[in-house]
PDB file of C-alpha atoms in Angstrom:
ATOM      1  CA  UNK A   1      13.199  12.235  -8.613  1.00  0.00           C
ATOM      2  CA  UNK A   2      13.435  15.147 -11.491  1.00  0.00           C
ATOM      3  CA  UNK A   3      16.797  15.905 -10.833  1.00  0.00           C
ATOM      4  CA  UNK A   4      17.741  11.830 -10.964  1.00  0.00           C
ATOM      5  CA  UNK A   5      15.794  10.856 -14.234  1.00  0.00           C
ATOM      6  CA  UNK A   6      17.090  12.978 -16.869  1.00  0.00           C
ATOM      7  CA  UNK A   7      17.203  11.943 -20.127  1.00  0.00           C
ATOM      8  CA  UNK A   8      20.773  10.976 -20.264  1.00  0.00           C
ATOM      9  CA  UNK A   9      20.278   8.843 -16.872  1.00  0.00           C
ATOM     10  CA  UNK A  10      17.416   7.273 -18.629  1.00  0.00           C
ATOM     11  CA  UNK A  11      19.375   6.119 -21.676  1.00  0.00           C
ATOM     12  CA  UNK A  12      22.218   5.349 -19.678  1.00  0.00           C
ATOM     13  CA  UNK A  13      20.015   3.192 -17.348  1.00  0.00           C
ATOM     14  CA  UNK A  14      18.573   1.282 -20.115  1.00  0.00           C
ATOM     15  CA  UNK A  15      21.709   0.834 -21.966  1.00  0.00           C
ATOM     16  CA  UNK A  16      22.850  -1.252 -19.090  1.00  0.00           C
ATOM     17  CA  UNK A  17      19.774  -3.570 -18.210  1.00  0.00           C
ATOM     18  CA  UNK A  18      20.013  -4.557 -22.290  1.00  0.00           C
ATOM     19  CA  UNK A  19      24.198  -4.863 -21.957  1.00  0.00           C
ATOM     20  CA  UNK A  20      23.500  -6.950 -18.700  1.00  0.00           C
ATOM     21  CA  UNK A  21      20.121  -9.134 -20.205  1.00  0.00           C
ATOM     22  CA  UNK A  22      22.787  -9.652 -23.235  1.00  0.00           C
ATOM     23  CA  UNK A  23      25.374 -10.900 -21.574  1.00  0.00           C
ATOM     24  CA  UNK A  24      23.415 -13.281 -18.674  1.00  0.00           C
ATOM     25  CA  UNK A  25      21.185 -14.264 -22.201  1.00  0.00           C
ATOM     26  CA  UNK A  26      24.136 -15.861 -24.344  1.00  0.00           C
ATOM     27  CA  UNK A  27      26.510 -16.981 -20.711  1.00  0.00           C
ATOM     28  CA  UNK A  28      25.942 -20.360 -22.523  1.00  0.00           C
ATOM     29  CA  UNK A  29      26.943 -19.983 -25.430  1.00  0.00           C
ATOM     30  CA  UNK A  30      30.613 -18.812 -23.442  1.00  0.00           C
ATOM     31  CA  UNK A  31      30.833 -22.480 -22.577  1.00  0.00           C
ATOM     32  CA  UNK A  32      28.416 -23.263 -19.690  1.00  0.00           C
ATOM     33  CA  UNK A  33      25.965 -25.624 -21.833  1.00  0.00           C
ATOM     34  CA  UNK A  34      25.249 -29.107 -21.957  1.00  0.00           C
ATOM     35  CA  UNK A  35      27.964 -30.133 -24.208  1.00  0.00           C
ATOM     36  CA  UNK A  36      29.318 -33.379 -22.140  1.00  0.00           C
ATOM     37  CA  UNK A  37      25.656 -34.971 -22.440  1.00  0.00           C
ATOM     38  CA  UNK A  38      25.520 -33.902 -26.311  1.00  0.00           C
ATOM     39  CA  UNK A  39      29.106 -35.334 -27.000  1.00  0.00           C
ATOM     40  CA  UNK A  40      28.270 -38.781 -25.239  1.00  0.00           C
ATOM     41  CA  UNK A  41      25.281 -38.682 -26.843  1.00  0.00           C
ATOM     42  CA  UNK A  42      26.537 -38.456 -30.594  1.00  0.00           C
ATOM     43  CA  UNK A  43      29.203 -40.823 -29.213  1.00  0.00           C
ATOM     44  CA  UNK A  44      27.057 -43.670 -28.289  1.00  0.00           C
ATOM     45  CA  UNK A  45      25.455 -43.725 -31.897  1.00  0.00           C
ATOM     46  CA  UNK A  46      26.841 -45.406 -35.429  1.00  0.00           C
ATOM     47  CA  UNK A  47      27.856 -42.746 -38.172  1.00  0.00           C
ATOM     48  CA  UNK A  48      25.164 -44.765 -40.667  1.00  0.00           C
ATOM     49  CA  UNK A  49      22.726 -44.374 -38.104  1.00  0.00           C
ATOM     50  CA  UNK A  50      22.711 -40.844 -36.361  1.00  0.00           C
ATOM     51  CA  UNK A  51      19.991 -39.953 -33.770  1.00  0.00           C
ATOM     52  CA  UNK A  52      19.798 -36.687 -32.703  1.00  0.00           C
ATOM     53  CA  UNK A  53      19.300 -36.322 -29.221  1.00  0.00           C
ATOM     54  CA  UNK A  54      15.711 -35.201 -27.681  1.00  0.00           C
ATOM     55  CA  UNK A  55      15.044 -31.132 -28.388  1.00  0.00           C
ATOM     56  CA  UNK A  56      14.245 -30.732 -24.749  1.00  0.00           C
ATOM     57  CA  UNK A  57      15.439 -27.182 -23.123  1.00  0.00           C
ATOM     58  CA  UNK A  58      16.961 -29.580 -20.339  1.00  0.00           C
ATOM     59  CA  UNK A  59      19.482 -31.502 -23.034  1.00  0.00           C
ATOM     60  CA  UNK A  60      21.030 -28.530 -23.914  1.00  0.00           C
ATOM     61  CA  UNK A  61      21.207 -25.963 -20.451  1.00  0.00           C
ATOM     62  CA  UNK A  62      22.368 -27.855 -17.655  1.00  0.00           C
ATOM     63  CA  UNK A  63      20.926 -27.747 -14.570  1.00  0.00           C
ATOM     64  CA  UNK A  64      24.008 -26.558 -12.651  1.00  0.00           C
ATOM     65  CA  UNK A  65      23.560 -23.315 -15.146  1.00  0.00           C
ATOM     66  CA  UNK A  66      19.815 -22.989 -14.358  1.00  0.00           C
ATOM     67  CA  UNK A  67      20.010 -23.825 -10.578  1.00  0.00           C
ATOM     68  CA  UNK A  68      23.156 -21.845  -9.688  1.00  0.00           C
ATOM     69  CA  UNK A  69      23.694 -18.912 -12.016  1.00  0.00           C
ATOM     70  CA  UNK A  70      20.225 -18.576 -13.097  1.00  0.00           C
ATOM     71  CA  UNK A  71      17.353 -18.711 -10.209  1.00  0.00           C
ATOM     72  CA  UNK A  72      20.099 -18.068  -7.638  1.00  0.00           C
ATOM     73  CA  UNK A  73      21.983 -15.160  -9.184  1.00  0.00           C
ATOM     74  CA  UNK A  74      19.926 -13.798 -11.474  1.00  0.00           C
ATOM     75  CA  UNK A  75      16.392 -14.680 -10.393  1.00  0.00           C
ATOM     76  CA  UNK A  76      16.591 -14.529  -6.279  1.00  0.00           C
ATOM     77  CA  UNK A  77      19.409 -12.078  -5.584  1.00  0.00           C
ATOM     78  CA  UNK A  78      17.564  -9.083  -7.596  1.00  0.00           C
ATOM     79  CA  UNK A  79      14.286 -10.393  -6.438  1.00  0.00           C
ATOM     80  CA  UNK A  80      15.343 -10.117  -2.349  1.00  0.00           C
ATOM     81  CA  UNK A  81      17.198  -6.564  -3.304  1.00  0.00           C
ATOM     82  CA  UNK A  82      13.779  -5.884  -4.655  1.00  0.00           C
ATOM     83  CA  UNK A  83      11.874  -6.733  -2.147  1.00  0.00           C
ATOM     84  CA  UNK A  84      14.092  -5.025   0.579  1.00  0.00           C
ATOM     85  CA  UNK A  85      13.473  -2.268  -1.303  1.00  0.00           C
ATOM     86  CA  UNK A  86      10.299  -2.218  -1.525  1.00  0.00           C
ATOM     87  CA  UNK A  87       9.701  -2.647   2.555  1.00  0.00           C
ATOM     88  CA  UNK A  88      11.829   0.078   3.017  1.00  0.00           C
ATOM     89  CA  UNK A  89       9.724   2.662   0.482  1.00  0.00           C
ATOM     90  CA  UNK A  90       6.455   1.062   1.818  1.00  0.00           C
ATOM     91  CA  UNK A  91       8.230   1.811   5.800  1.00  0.00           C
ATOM     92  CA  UNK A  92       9.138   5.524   4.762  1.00  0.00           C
ATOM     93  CA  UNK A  93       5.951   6.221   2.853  1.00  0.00           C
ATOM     94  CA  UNK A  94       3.989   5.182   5.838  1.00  0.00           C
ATOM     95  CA  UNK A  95       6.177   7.486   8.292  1.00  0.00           C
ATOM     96  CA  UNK A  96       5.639  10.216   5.846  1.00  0.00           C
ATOM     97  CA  UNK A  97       2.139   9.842   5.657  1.00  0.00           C
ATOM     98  CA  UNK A  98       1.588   9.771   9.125  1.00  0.00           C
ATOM     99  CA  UNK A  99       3.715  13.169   9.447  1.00  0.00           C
ATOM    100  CA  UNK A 100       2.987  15.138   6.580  1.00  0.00           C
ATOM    101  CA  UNK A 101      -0.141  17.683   6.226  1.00  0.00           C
ATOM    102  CA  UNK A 102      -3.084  16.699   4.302  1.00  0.00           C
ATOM    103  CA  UNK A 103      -2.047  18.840   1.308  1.00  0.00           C
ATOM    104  CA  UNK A 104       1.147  16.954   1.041  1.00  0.00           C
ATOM    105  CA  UNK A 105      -0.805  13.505   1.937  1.00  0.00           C
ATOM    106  CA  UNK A 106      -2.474  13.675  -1.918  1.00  0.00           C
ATOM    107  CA  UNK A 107       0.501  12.762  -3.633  1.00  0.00           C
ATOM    108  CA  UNK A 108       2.403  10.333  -0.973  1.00  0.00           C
ATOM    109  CA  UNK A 109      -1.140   8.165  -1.546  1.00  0.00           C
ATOM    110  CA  UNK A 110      -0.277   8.417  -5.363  1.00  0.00           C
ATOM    111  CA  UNK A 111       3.207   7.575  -3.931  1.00  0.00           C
ATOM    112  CA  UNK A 112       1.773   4.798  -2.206  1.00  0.00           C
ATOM    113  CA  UNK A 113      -0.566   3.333  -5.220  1.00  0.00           C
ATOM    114  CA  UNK A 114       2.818   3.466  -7.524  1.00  0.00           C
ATOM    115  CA  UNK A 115       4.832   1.533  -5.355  1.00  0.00           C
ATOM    116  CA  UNK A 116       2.020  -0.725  -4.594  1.00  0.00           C
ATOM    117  CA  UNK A 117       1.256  -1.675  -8.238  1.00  0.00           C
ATOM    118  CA  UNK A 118       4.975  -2.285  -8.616  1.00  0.00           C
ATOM    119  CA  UNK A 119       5.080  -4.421  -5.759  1.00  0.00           C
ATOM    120  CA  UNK A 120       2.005  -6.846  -7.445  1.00  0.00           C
ATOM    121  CA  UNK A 121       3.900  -6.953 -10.921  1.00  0.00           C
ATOM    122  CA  UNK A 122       7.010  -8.008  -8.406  1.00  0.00           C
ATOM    123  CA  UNK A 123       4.680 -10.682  -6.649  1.00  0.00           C
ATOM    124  CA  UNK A 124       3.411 -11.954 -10.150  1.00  0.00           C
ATOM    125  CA  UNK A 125       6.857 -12.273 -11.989  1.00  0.00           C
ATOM    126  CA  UNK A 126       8.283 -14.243  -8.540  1.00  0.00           C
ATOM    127  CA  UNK A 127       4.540 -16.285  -8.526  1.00  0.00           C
ATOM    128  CA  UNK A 128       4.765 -17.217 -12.457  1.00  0.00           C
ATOM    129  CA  UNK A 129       8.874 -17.865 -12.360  1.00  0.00           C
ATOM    130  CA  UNK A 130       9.634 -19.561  -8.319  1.00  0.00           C
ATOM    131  CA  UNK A 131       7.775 -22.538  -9.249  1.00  0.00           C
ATOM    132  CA  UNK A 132       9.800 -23.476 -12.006  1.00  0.00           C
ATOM    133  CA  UNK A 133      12.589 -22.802 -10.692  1.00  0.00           C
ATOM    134  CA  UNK A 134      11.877 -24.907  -7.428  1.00  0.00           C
ATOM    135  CA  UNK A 135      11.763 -27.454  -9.952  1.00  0.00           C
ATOM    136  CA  UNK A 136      15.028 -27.337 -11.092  1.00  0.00           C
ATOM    137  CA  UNK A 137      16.258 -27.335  -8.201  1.00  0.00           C
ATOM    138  CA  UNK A 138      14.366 -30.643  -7.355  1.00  0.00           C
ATOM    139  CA  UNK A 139      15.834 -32.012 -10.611  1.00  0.00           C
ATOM    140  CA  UNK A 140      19.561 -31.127 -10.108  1.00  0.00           C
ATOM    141  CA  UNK A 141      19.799 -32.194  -6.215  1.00  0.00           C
ATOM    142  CA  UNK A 142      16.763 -35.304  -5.762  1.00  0.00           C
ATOM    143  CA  UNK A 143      17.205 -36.601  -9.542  1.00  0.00           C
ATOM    144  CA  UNK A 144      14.692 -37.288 -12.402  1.00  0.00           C
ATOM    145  CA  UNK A 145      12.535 -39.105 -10.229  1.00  0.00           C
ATOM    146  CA  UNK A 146      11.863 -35.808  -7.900  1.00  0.00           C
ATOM    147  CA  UNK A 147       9.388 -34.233 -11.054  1.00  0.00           C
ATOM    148  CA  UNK A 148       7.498 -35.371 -13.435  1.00  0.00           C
ATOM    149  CA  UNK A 149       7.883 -34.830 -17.368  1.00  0.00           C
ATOM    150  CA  UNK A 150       4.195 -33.199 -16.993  1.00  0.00           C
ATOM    151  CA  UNK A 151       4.578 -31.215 -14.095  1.00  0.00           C
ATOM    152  CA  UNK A 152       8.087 -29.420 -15.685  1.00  0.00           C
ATOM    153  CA  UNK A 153       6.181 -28.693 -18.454  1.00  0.00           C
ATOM    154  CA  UNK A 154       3.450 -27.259 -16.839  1.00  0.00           C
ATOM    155  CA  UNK A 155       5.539 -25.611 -14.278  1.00  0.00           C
TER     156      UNK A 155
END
């Protein structure tokens, strides 16, 4: 682990979660927003009279962006990557332990608690964000009628 996480590694590492976050963060503004519904909604109204449409989240992402790029490729990929790797540490901590001598057995437990508290803040961030999510996807393939205005928001 010492001889992966220099300093250098460590910038570089962070340098490209931010590059990444930046670029998945403004994908709509390249084009995949809800511009159709805001065009035939400025459409349908009179110049004297302009309504601006509802400042809902959902009028200006569409769904398609949310369901598909978002939860699916950005949400569940990294989270089942994640979580494969985290059965395989838990799988080779475990044969470790079992094998090692109980000098050596000190800091695999340490091991052990580390990856364990990093698997609960993975459980939490996939308990807090799945939900939602779920609902979107009940929006975009069962309609407006699937959820209600109150549970999206509380969702």
């Amino acid at each position: 682990y010492k001889a992966l996480a220099t300093q250098r590694c460590t910038w570089m590492a962070v340098s490209v979660c931010w590059t990444l976050s930046c670029l998945l963060g403004f994908t709509p503004l390249f084009g995949w927003h809800n511009y159709s519904s805001l065009a035939s909604d400025s459409t349908n109204t009179s110049s004297t009279s302009f309504i601006s449409p509802p400042c809902t989240f959902l009028s200006v992402i569409s769904l398609p962006f949310m369901v598909y790029f978002n939860f699916l490729g950005c949400v569940m990929a990294p989270l089942l990557v994640m979580t494969l790797l985290y059965t395989r540490i838990f799988w080779s901590l475990q044969g470790r332990l079992k094998e090692s001598c109980p000098q050596a057995q000190a800091s695999l437990l340490t091991e052990k608690r580390l990856a364990c508290s990093l698997a609960l803040i993975l459980s939490l961030f996939a308990g807090c964000w799945i939900p939602l999510h779920l609902m979107n996807c009940l929006l975009l393939f069962h309609g407006p009628q699937a959820v209600t205005q109150g549970t999206l928001y509380t969702g």
